[in-house]
mmCIF file of the C-alpha atoms, coordinates in Angstrom:
data_MODEL
# 
_entry.id   MODEL 
# 
loop_
_atom_site.group_PDB 
_atom_site.id 
_atom_site.type_symbol 
_atom_site.label_atom_id 
_atom_site.label_alt_id 
_atom_site.label_comp_id 
_atom_site.label_asym_id 
_atom_site.label_entity_id 
_atom_site.label_seq_id 
_atom_site.pdbx_PDB_ins_code 
_atom_site.Cartn_x 
_atom_site.Cartn_y 
_atom_site.Cartn_z 
_atom_site.occupancy 
_atom_site.B_iso_or_equiv 
_atom_site.pdbx_formal_charge 
_atom_site.auth_seq_id 
_atom_site.auth_comp_id 
_atom_site.auth_asym_id 
_atom_site.auth_atom_id 
_atom_site.pdbx_PDB_model_num 
ATOM 1   C CA . MET A 1 1   ? -0.179  -0.475 0.205   1.00 0.00 ? 1   MET A CA 1 
ATOM 2   C CA . THR A 1 2   ? 1.290   2.359  -0.991  1.00 0.00 ? 2   THR A CA 1 
ATOM 3   C CA . ASP A 1 3   ? 1.707   5.874  2.069   1.00 0.00 ? 3   ASP A CA 1 
ATOM 4   C CA . HIS A 1 4   ? 0.200   8.772  1.639   1.00 0.00 ? 4   HIS A CA 1 
ATOM 5   C CA . TYR A 1 5   ? 0.646   12.186 3.357   1.00 0.00 ? 5   TYR A CA 1 
ATOM 6   C CA . PHE A 1 6   ? -2.972  12.004 3.598   1.00 0.00 ? 6   PHE A CA 1 
ATOM 7   C CA . THR A 1 7   ? -3.035  8.436  4.785   1.00 0.00 ? 7   THR A CA 1 
ATOM 8   C CA . ALA A 1 8   ? -5.077  8.238  8.627   1.00 0.00 ? 8   ALA A CA 1 
ATOM 9   C CA . GLU A 1 9   ? -2.861  5.974  9.744   1.00 0.00 ? 9   GLU A CA 1 
ATOM 10  C CA . PRO A 1 10  ? 0.827   5.682  7.636   1.00 0.00 ? 10  PRO A CA 1 
ATOM 11  C CA . ALA A 1 11  ? 2.625   2.276  7.526   1.00 0.00 ? 11  ALA A CA 1 
ATOM 12  C CA . SER A 1 12  ? 6.072   4.239  7.901   1.00 0.00 ? 12  SER A CA 1 
ATOM 13  C CA . ALA A 1 13  ? 8.139   3.380  10.093  1.00 0.00 ? 13  ALA A CA 1 
ATOM 14  C CA . ASP A 1 14  ? 7.633   6.231  12.814  1.00 0.00 ? 14  ASP A CA 1 
ATOM 15  C CA . GLU A 1 15  ? 11.433  8.007  13.216  1.00 0.00 ? 15  GLU A CA 1 
ATOM 16  C CA . ARG A 1 16  ? 10.952  11.766 13.780  1.00 0.00 ? 16  ARG A CA 1 
ATOM 17  C CA . ARG A 1 17  ? 13.677  14.048 13.943  1.00 0.00 ? 17  ARG A CA 1 
ATOM 18  C CA . LEU A 1 18  ? 14.203  17.965 14.401  1.00 0.00 ? 18  LEU A CA 1 
ATOM 19  C CA . ILE A 1 19  ? 14.085  19.925 11.664  1.00 0.00 ? 19  ILE A CA 1 
ATOM 20  C CA . ARG A 1 20  ? 15.473  23.876 11.479  1.00 0.00 ? 20  ARG A CA 1 
ATOM 21  C CA . VAL A 1 21  ? 13.133  25.803 10.385  1.00 0.00 ? 21  VAL A CA 1 
ATOM 22  C CA . ASN A 1 22  ? 12.342  29.621 10.074  1.00 0.00 ? 22  ASN A CA 1 
ATOM 23  C CA . LEU A 1 23  ? 8.492   31.031 10.826  1.00 0.00 ? 23  LEU A CA 1 
ATOM 24  C CA . ALA A 1 24  ? 7.187   34.437 12.414  1.00 0.00 ? 24  ALA A CA 1 
ATOM 25  C CA . GLY A 1 25  ? 11.131  36.325 12.214  1.00 0.00 ? 25  GLY A CA 1 
ATOM 26  C CA . ARG A 1 26  ? 12.162  33.228 14.165  1.00 0.00 ? 26  ARG A CA 1 
ATOM 27  C CA . GLU A 1 27  ? 14.289  30.309 13.862  1.00 0.00 ? 27  GLU A CA 1 
ATOM 28  C CA . VAL A 1 28  ? 12.898  27.825 15.533  1.00 0.00 ? 28  VAL A CA 1 
ATOM 29  C CA . ASP A 1 29  ? 13.521  23.594 16.457  1.00 0.00 ? 29  ASP A CA 1 
ATOM 30  C CA . LEU A 1 30  ? 10.533  21.171 15.171  1.00 0.00 ? 30  LEU A CA 1 
ATOM 31  C CA . GLU A 1 31  ? 9.857   16.979 15.669  1.00 0.00 ? 31  GLU A CA 1 
ATOM 32  C CA . THR A 1 32  ? 8.709   15.750 12.299  1.00 0.00 ? 32  THR A CA 1 
ATOM 33  C CA . ALA A 1 33  ? 9.109   13.102 11.269  1.00 0.00 ? 33  ALA A CA 1 
ATOM 34  C CA . PRO A 1 34  ? 8.135   9.897  7.622   1.00 0.00 ? 34  PRO A CA 1 
ATOM 35  C CA . GLY A 1 35  ? 4.538   9.951  6.712   1.00 0.00 ? 35  GLY A CA 1 
ATOM 36  C CA . VAL A 1 36  ? 3.180   12.974 6.944   1.00 0.00 ? 36  VAL A CA 1 
ATOM 37  C CA . PHE A 1 37  ? 4.061   16.630 4.218   1.00 0.00 ? 37  PHE A CA 1 
ATOM 38  C CA . SER A 1 38  ? 7.371   17.508 3.510   1.00 0.00 ? 38  SER A CA 1 
ATOM 39  C CA . PRO A 1 39  ? 8.664   15.999 6.299   1.00 0.00 ? 39  PRO A CA 1 
ATOM 40  C CA . GLY A 1 40  ? 12.701  17.319 6.237   1.00 0.00 ? 40  GLY A CA 1 
ATOM 41  C CA . HIS A 1 41  ? 11.608  21.100 5.858   1.00 0.00 ? 41  HIS A CA 1 
ATOM 42  C CA . LEU A 1 42  ? 8.915   23.955 5.041   1.00 0.00 ? 42  LEU A CA 1 
ATOM 43  C CA . ASP A 1 43  ? 7.875   23.127 1.696   1.00 0.00 ? 43  ASP A CA 1 
ATOM 44  C CA . LEU A 1 44  ? 7.524   25.831 -0.973  1.00 0.00 ? 44  LEU A CA 1 
ATOM 45  C CA . GLY A 1 45  ? 4.342   25.603 -1.764  1.00 0.00 ? 45  GLY A CA 1 
ATOM 46  C CA . THR A 1 46  ? 3.779   26.828 1.907   1.00 0.00 ? 46  THR A CA 1 
ATOM 47  C CA . GLN A 1 47  ? 7.191   29.380 2.374   1.00 0.00 ? 47  GLN A CA 1 
ATOM 48  C CA . VAL A 1 48  ? 4.999   31.346 -0.595  1.00 0.00 ? 48  VAL A CA 1 
ATOM 49  C CA . LEU A 1 49  ? 2.010   31.142 1.427   1.00 0.00 ? 49  LEU A CA 1 
ATOM 50  C CA . LEU A 1 50  ? 3.418   32.022 4.578   1.00 0.00 ? 50  LEU A CA 1 
ATOM 51  C CA . ARG A 1 51  ? 4.973   35.490 2.428   1.00 0.00 ? 51  ARG A CA 1 
ATOM 52  C CA . HIS A 1 52  ? 1.069   36.761 1.340   1.00 0.00 ? 52  HIS A CA 1 
ATOM 53  C CA . LEU A 1 53  ? -0.216  36.203 4.716   1.00 0.00 ? 53  LEU A CA 1 
ATOM 54  C CA . PRO A 1 54  ? -2.002  38.513 6.037   1.00 0.00 ? 54  PRO A CA 1 
ATOM 55  C CA . PRO A 1 55  ? -1.602  39.135 10.396  1.00 0.00 ? 55  PRO A CA 1 
ATOM 56  C CA . PRO A 1 56  ? -4.135  35.927 12.069  1.00 0.00 ? 56  PRO A CA 1 
ATOM 57  C CA . PRO A 1 57  ? -7.183  37.457 13.085  1.00 0.00 ? 57  PRO A CA 1 
ATOM 58  C CA . ASP A 1 58  ? -8.476  38.435 16.615  1.00 0.00 ? 58  ASP A CA 1 
ATOM 59  C CA . GLY A 1 59  ? -10.428 35.148 17.038  1.00 0.00 ? 59  GLY A CA 1 
ATOM 60  C CA . ARG A 1 60  ? -10.512 31.704 15.323  1.00 0.00 ? 60  ARG A CA 1 
ATOM 61  C CA . LEU A 1 61  ? -8.172  31.233 12.759  1.00 0.00 ? 61  LEU A CA 1 
ATOM 62  C CA . LEU A 1 62  ? -8.656  27.681 10.507  1.00 0.00 ? 62  LEU A CA 1 
ATOM 63  C CA . ASP A 1 63  ? -4.973  25.571 9.779   1.00 0.00 ? 63  ASP A CA 1 
ATOM 64  C CA . LEU A 1 64  ? -6.666  22.713 6.802   1.00 0.00 ? 64  LEU A CA 1 
ATOM 65  C CA . GLY A 1 65  ? -4.493  19.913 6.540   1.00 0.00 ? 65  GLY A CA 1 
ATOM 66  C CA . CYS A 1 66  ? -2.388  21.114 9.268   1.00 0.00 ? 66  CYS A CA 1 
ATOM 67  C CA . GLY A 1 67  ? 0.472   18.708 9.083   1.00 0.00 ? 67  GLY A CA 1 
ATOM 68  C CA . TRP A 1 68  ? 3.431   18.885 11.248  1.00 0.00 ? 68  TRP A CA 1 
ATOM 69  C CA . GLY A 1 69  ? 2.149   22.047 11.550  1.00 0.00 ? 69  GLY A CA 1 
ATOM 70  C CA . PRO A 1 70  ? 3.783   25.623 10.008  1.00 0.00 ? 70  PRO A CA 1 
ATOM 71  C CA . LEU A 1 71  ? 0.849   27.375 9.392   1.00 0.00 ? 71  LEU A CA 1 
ATOM 72  C CA . ALA A 1 72  ? -0.846  26.685 12.692  1.00 0.00 ? 72  ALA A CA 1 
ATOM 73  C CA . LEU A 1 73  ? 2.348   27.397 14.835  1.00 0.00 ? 73  LEU A CA 1 
ATOM 74  C CA . THR A 1 74  ? 3.144   30.610 12.549  1.00 0.00 ? 74  THR A CA 1 
ATOM 75  C CA . ALA A 1 75  ? 0.476   32.068 13.542  1.00 0.00 ? 75  ALA A CA 1 
ATOM 76  C CA . ALA A 1 76  ? 0.031   31.832 17.696  1.00 0.00 ? 76  ALA A CA 1 
ATOM 77  C CA . LEU A 1 77  ? 4.286   32.986 17.292  1.00 0.00 ? 77  LEU A CA 1 
ATOM 78  C CA . LEU A 1 78  ? 2.611   35.703 16.264  1.00 0.00 ? 78  LEU A CA 1 
ATOM 79  C CA . LYS A 1 79  ? -0.571  36.843 17.735  1.00 0.00 ? 79  LYS A CA 1 
ATOM 80  C CA . PRO A 1 80  ? -0.303  34.242 20.762  1.00 0.00 ? 80  PRO A CA 1 
ATOM 81  C CA . GLU A 1 81  ? -4.124  35.231 21.455  1.00 0.00 ? 81  GLU A CA 1 
ATOM 82  C CA . VAL A 1 82  ? -5.380  33.490 18.314  1.00 0.00 ? 82  VAL A CA 1 
ATOM 83  C CA . LYS A 1 83  ? -7.801  30.776 18.750  1.00 0.00 ? 83  LYS A CA 1 
ATOM 84  C CA . VAL A 1 84  ? -5.937  27.700 16.478  1.00 0.00 ? 84  VAL A CA 1 
ATOM 85  C CA . THR A 1 85  ? -8.692  24.738 15.526  1.00 0.00 ? 85  THR A CA 1 
ATOM 86  C CA . ALA A 1 86  ? -5.943  22.731 12.919  1.00 0.00 ? 86  ALA A CA 1 
ATOM 87  C CA . VAL A 1 87  ? -7.530  19.684 11.332  1.00 0.00 ? 87  VAL A CA 1 
ATOM 88  C CA . ASP A 1 88  ? -5.528  16.970 9.444   1.00 0.00 ? 88  ASP A CA 1 
ATOM 89  C CA . VAL A 1 89  ? -6.311  13.179 8.557   1.00 0.00 ? 89  VAL A CA 1 
ATOM 90  C CA . ASN A 1 90  ? -2.823  11.841 9.429   1.00 0.00 ? 90  ASN A CA 1 
ATOM 91  C CA . ARG A 1 91  ? -3.286  11.734 13.034  1.00 0.00 ? 91  ARG A CA 1 
ATOM 92  C CA . ARG A 1 92  ? 0.557   11.119 12.853  1.00 0.00 ? 92  ARG A CA 1 
ATOM 93  C CA . ALA A 1 93  ? 0.856   14.634 11.396  1.00 0.00 ? 93  ALA A CA 1 
ATOM 94  C CA . LEU A 1 94  ? -1.360  15.943 14.284  1.00 0.00 ? 94  LEU A CA 1 
ATOM 95  C CA . ASP A 1 95  ? 0.672   14.024 16.906  1.00 0.00 ? 95  ASP A CA 1 
ATOM 96  C CA . LEU A 1 96  ? 3.524   16.413 16.063  1.00 0.00 ? 96  LEU A CA 1 
ATOM 97  C CA . LEU A 1 97  ? 1.606   19.079 15.715  1.00 0.00 ? 97  LEU A CA 1 
ATOM 98  C CA . GLN A 1 98  ? 0.079   18.637 18.984  1.00 0.00 ? 98  GLN A CA 1 
ATOM 99  C CA . ARG A 1 99  ? 4.141   18.168 20.656  1.00 0.00 ? 99  ARG A CA 1 
ATOM 100 C CA . ASN A 1 100 ? 6.095   21.035 18.235  1.00 0.00 ? 100 ASN A CA 1 
ATOM 101 C CA . ALA A 1 101 ? 2.983   23.930 19.503  1.00 0.00 ? 101 ALA A CA 1 
ATOM 102 C CA . ALA A 1 102 ? 3.984   22.121 23.476  1.00 0.00 ? 102 ALA A CA 1 
ATOM 103 C CA . ARG A 1 103 ? 7.612   22.986 22.462  1.00 0.00 ? 103 ARG A CA 1 
ATOM 104 C CA . LEU A 1 104 ? 6.844   26.848 21.425  1.00 0.00 ? 104 LEU A CA 1 
ATOM 105 C CA . GLY A 1 105 ? 4.481   27.345 24.326  1.00 0.00 ? 105 GLY A CA 1 
ATOM 106 C CA . ALA A 1 106 ? 1.885   28.223 21.482  1.00 0.00 ? 106 ALA A CA 1 
ATOM 107 C CA . ALA A 1 107 ? 0.603   24.958 23.198  1.00 0.00 ? 107 ALA A CA 1 
ATOM 108 C CA . GLY A 1 108 ? -3.220  26.712 24.171  1.00 0.00 ? 108 GLY A CA 1 
ATOM 109 C CA . ALA A 1 109 ? -3.358  28.111 21.379  1.00 0.00 ? 109 ALA A CA 1 
ATOM 110 C CA . ILE A 1 110 ? -4.250  25.079 19.076  1.00 0.00 ? 110 ILE A CA 1 
ATOM 111 C CA . GLN A 1 111 ? -6.741  22.814 18.995  1.00 0.00 ? 111 GLN A CA 1 
ATOM 112 C CA . ALA A 1 112 ? -5.488  19.818 16.351  1.00 0.00 ? 112 ALA A CA 1 
ATOM 113 C CA . CYS A 1 113 ? -8.212  17.258 15.623  1.00 0.00 ? 113 CYS A CA 1 
ATOM 114 C CA . GLU A 1 114 ? -9.919  15.077 12.737  1.00 0.00 ? 114 GLU A CA 1 
ATOM 115 C CA . PRO A 1 115 ? -11.781 17.002 11.007  1.00 0.00 ? 115 PRO A CA 1 
ATOM 116 C CA . GLY A 1 116 ? -15.211 15.109 12.863  1.00 0.00 ? 116 GLY A CA 1 
ATOM 117 C CA . ASP A 1 117 ? -14.150 16.071 15.995  1.00 0.00 ? 117 ASP A CA 1 
ATOM 118 C CA . VAL A 1 118 ? -14.696 21.164 15.540  1.00 0.00 ? 118 VAL A CA 1 
ATOM 119 C CA . PRO A 1 119 ? -18.281 21.132 15.175  1.00 0.00 ? 119 PRO A CA 1 
ATOM 120 C CA . ALA A 1 120 ? -20.318 21.723 13.253  1.00 0.00 ? 120 ALA A CA 1 
ATOM 121 C CA . LYS A 1 121 ? -21.532 24.907 14.199  1.00 0.00 ? 121 LYS A CA 1 
ATOM 122 C CA . ARG A 1 122 ? -18.008 26.335 14.514  1.00 0.00 ? 122 ARG A CA 1 
ATOM 123 C CA . ARG A 1 123 ? -16.854 29.214 12.149  1.00 0.00 ? 123 ARG A CA 1 
ATOM 124 C CA . PHE A 1 124 ? -13.783 30.772 11.413  1.00 0.00 ? 124 PHE A CA 1 
ATOM 125 C CA . ASP A 1 125 ? -12.856 34.394 11.133  1.00 0.00 ? 125 ASP A CA 1 
ATOM 126 C CA . ALA A 1 126 ? -9.579  32.922 8.600   1.00 0.00 ? 126 ALA A CA 1 
ATOM 127 C CA . ILE A 1 127 ? -8.980  30.293 7.541   1.00 0.00 ? 127 ILE A CA 1 
ATOM 128 C CA . TRP A 1 128 ? -4.883  29.677 6.038   1.00 0.00 ? 128 TRP A CA 1 
ATOM 129 C CA . SER A 1 129 ? -4.259  25.763 3.631   1.00 0.00 ? 129 SER A CA 1 
ATOM 130 C CA . ASN A 1 130 ? -2.283  24.382 1.521   1.00 0.00 ? 130 ASN A CA 1 
ATOM 131 C CA . PRO A 1 131 ? -4.879  22.048 0.368   1.00 0.00 ? 131 PRO A CA 1 
ATOM 132 C CA . PRO A 1 132 ? -3.347  18.683 -0.367  1.00 0.00 ? 132 PRO A CA 1 
ATOM 133 C CA . ILE A 1 133 ? -4.084  18.906 -4.155  1.00 0.00 ? 133 ILE A CA 1 
ATOM 134 C CA . ARG A 1 134 ? -2.697  15.128 -4.714  1.00 0.00 ? 134 ARG A CA 1 
ATOM 135 C CA . ILE A 1 135 ? -5.886  13.935 -3.372  1.00 0.00 ? 135 ILE A CA 1 
ATOM 136 C CA . GLY A 1 136 ? -7.929  14.002 -6.108  1.00 0.00 ? 136 GLY A CA 1 
ATOM 137 C CA . LYS A 1 137 ? -10.079 16.819 -7.713  1.00 0.00 ? 137 LYS A CA 1 
ATOM 138 C CA . LYS A 1 138 ? -13.580 15.280 -6.171  1.00 0.00 ? 138 LYS A CA 1 
ATOM 139 C CA . GLN A 1 139 ? -12.014 14.650 -3.268  1.00 0.00 ? 139 GLN A CA 1 
ATOM 140 C CA . LEU A 1 140 ? -10.263 18.193 -2.964  1.00 0.00 ? 140 LEU A CA 1 
ATOM 141 C CA . HIS A 1 141 ? -13.621 19.626 -4.395  1.00 0.00 ? 141 HIS A CA 1 
ATOM 142 C CA . ASP A 1 142 ? -15.670 17.772 -1.466  1.00 0.00 ? 142 ASP A CA 1 
ATOM 143 C CA . LEU A 1 143 ? -12.797 18.865 0.331   1.00 0.00 ? 143 LEU A CA 1 
ATOM 144 C CA . LEU A 1 144 ? -13.158 23.060 0.557   1.00 0.00 ? 144 LEU A CA 1 
ATOM 145 C CA . THR A 1 145 ? -17.142 22.134 0.254   1.00 0.00 ? 145 THR A CA 1 
ATOM 146 C CA . LEU A 1 146 ? -17.126 21.610 3.824   1.00 0.00 ? 146 LEU A CA 1 
ATOM 147 C CA . TRP A 1 147 ? -14.584 23.546 4.849   1.00 0.00 ? 147 TRP A CA 1 
ATOM 148 C CA . LEU A 1 148 ? -14.713 27.354 3.699   1.00 0.00 ? 148 LEU A CA 1 
ATOM 149 C CA . PRO A 1 149 ? -18.546 27.844 3.668   1.00 0.00 ? 149 PRO A CA 1 
ATOM 150 C CA . ARG A 1 150 ? -17.549 28.550 7.005   1.00 0.00 ? 150 ARG A CA 1 
ATOM 151 C CA . LEU A 1 151 ? -15.747 31.554 7.139   1.00 0.00 ? 151 LEU A CA 1 
ATOM 152 C CA . SER A 1 152 ? -17.232 34.091 8.739   1.00 0.00 ? 152 SER A CA 1 
ATOM 153 C CA . SER A 1 153 ? -19.299 37.352 7.097   1.00 0.00 ? 153 SER A CA 1 
ATOM 154 C CA . GLY A 1 154 ? -15.907 39.185 5.669   1.00 0.00 ? 154 GLY A CA 1 
ATOM 155 C CA . ALA A 1 155 ? -13.835 36.539 6.269   1.00 0.00 ? 155 ALA A CA 1 
ATOM 156 C CA . GLN A 1 156 ? -10.945 35.780 4.593   1.00 0.00 ? 156 GLN A CA 1 
ATOM 157 C CA . ALA A 1 157 ? -9.697  32.748 3.328   1.00 0.00 ? 157 ALA A CA 1 
ATOM 158 C CA . HIS A 1 158 ? -5.876  32.439 2.111   1.00 0.00 ? 158 HIS A CA 1 
ATOM 159 C CA . LEU A 1 159 ? -4.759  28.726 -0.702  1.00 0.00 ? 159 LEU A CA 1 
ATOM 160 C CA . VAL A 1 160 ? -1.821  28.240 -2.191  1.00 0.00 ? 160 VAL A CA 1 
ATOM 161 C CA . VAL A 1 161 ? -1.497  25.544 -5.156  1.00 0.00 ? 161 VAL A CA 1 
ATOM 162 C CA . GLN A 1 162 ? 0.975   25.171 -7.729  1.00 0.00 ? 162 GLN A CA 1 
ATOM 163 C CA . LYS A 1 163 ? 0.008   26.584 -11.335 1.00 0.00 ? 163 LYS A CA 1 
ATOM 164 C CA . ASN A 1 164 ? 0.527   23.333 -12.725 1.00 0.00 ? 164 ASN A CA 1 
ATOM 165 C CA . LEU A 1 165 ? -1.625  21.549 -10.301 1.00 0.00 ? 165 LEU A CA 1 
ATOM 166 C CA . GLY A 1 166 ? -4.125  23.063 -12.005 1.00 0.00 ? 166 GLY A CA 1 
ATOM 167 C CA . ALA A 1 167 ? -3.868  26.630 -9.611  1.00 0.00 ? 167 ALA A CA 1 
ATOM 168 C CA . ASP A 1 168 ? -6.577  28.535 -12.176 1.00 0.00 ? 168 ASP A CA 1 
ATOM 169 C CA . SER A 1 169 ? -9.502  26.220 -12.853 1.00 0.00 ? 169 SER A CA 1 
ATOM 170 C CA . LEU A 1 170 ? -9.778  25.942 -9.244  1.00 0.00 ? 170 LEU A CA 1 
ATOM 171 C CA . ALA A 1 171 ? -10.110 29.324 -8.698  1.00 0.00 ? 171 ALA A CA 1 
ATOM 172 C CA . THR A 1 172 ? -12.320 29.608 -11.834 1.00 0.00 ? 172 THR A CA 1 
ATOM 173 C CA . TRP A 1 173 ? -14.246 26.452 -9.489  1.00 0.00 ? 173 TRP A CA 1 
ATOM 174 C CA . ILE A 1 174 ? -14.738 28.669 -5.888  1.00 0.00 ? 174 ILE A CA 1 
ATOM 175 C CA . ALA A 1 175 ? -15.984 31.589 -8.329  1.00 0.00 ? 175 ALA A CA 1 
ATOM 176 C CA . SER A 1 176 ? -19.185 29.387 -9.920  1.00 0.00 ? 176 SER A CA 1 
ATOM 177 C CA . GLN A 1 177 ? -20.314 28.521 -6.371  1.00 0.00 ? 177 GLN A CA 1 
ATOM 178 C CA . ARG A 1 178 ? -23.003 29.208 -3.874  1.00 0.00 ? 178 ARG A CA 1 
ATOM 179 C CA . ASP A 1 179 ? -24.233 28.210 -0.300  1.00 0.00 ? 179 ASP A CA 1 
ATOM 180 C CA . ALA A 1 180 ? -27.182 26.060 -0.503  1.00 0.00 ? 180 ALA A CA 1 
ATOM 181 C CA . ASP A 1 181 ? -29.091 29.049 -0.880  1.00 0.00 ? 181 ASP A CA 1 
ATOM 182 C CA . GLY A 1 182 ? -28.069 30.636 -3.163  1.00 0.00 ? 182 GLY A CA 1 
ATOM 183 C CA . LYS A 1 183 ? -25.310 32.888 -1.876  1.00 0.00 ? 183 LYS A CA 1 
ATOM 184 C CA . ARG A 1 184 ? -22.070 33.160 -3.439  1.00 0.00 ? 184 ARG A CA 1 
ATOM 185 C CA . TRP A 1 185 ? -18.958 31.783 -1.397  1.00 0.00 ? 185 TRP A CA 1 
ATOM 186 C CA . GLY A 1 186 ? -17.424 35.532 -2.220  1.00 0.00 ? 186 GLY A CA 1 
ATOM 187 C CA . GLU A 1 187 ? -14.602 37.277 -4.280  1.00 0.00 ? 187 GLU A CA 1 
ATOM 188 C CA . ILE A 1 188 ? -11.807 34.800 -5.138  1.00 0.00 ? 188 ILE A CA 1 
ATOM 189 C CA . ASP A 1 189 ? -8.417  36.924 -6.898  1.00 0.00 ? 189 ASP A CA 1 
ATOM 190 C CA . LYS A 1 190 ? -5.134  35.758 -7.216  1.00 0.00 ? 190 LYS A CA 1 
ATOM 191 C CA . ILE A 1 191 ? -2.861  37.448 -5.055  1.00 0.00 ? 191 ILE A CA 1 
ATOM 192 C CA . GLY A 1 192 ? 1.172   36.541 -5.442  1.00 0.00 ? 192 GLY A CA 1 
ATOM 193 C CA . SER A 1 193 ? 2.569   34.179 -7.706  1.00 0.00 ? 193 SER A CA 1 
ATOM 194 C CA . ALA A 1 194 ? 5.744   32.518 -7.207  1.00 0.00 ? 194 ALA A CA 1 
ATOM 195 C CA . LYS A 1 195 ? 8.644   29.400 -7.247  1.00 0.00 ? 195 LYS A CA 1 
ATOM 196 C CA . GLY A 1 196 ? 5.618   28.286 -10.297 1.00 0.00 ? 196 GLY A CA 1 
ATOM 197 C CA . PHE A 1 197 ? 2.543   28.281 -6.780  1.00 0.00 ? 197 PHE A CA 1 
ATOM 198 C CA . ARG A 1 198 ? -0.202  30.852 -6.793  1.00 0.00 ? 198 ARG A CA 1 
ATOM 199 C CA . VAL A 1 199 ? -1.748  32.599 -2.970  1.00 0.00 ? 199 VAL A CA 1 
ATOM 200 C CA . LEU A 1 200 ? -5.111  32.752 -4.065  1.00 0.00 ? 200 LEU A CA 1 
ATOM 201 C CA . ARG A 1 201 ? -7.767  34.651 -1.755  1.00 0.00 ? 201 ARG A CA 1 
ATOM 202 C CA . LEU A 1 202 ? -11.247 34.176 -1.145  1.00 0.00 ? 202 LEU A CA 1 
ATOM 203 C CA . VAL A 1 203 ? -13.833 36.963 0.308   1.00 0.00 ? 203 VAL A CA 1 
ATOM 204 C CA . ARG A 1 204 ? -16.456 36.053 1.940   1.00 0.00 ? 204 ARG A CA 1 
ATOM 205 C CA . ASP A 1 205 ? -19.659 37.125 1.171   1.00 0.00 ? 205 ASP A CA 1 
# 
């Protein structure tokens, strides 16, 4: 069986290691392991996204597909009072994020959990995501359909997507979506492009 980073229980050996990365202007040592997304370094897409993000909101932020935690940890380092919900289907990644949050003294700001553990009525003041494009188009659309409508009115989602993996077509699809009551998801635009990635911003209607 292929061991994808979007596997709930990775089959690869859980061999923990520390890597040094720069988050929120700080050099920090964080724990990673095989079987999660980009275990050896801070991936290029997330680097590009981090350069285009606004400050964390005063309320709740969703890190969608959190992995070992670079987005959630950045938010907590920049604004310790932020309430981050970090979701992933990969349980090893969730454990790594919890351990990394504790390592940085940010455990109180971050709830790392599986998607089904997030209360259905919870709404978010921002969504940050390097979404798992390789799960397939239908699965990706289903994922975004579940979470993007949970933005509060006027709140923003920021996504980073490789150009050659459909960033422009994904933006077109998001622009066409409606809630069950016919309300648009919001206004989508492309606010940045670097190293083969686009950063998309959705402003919720």
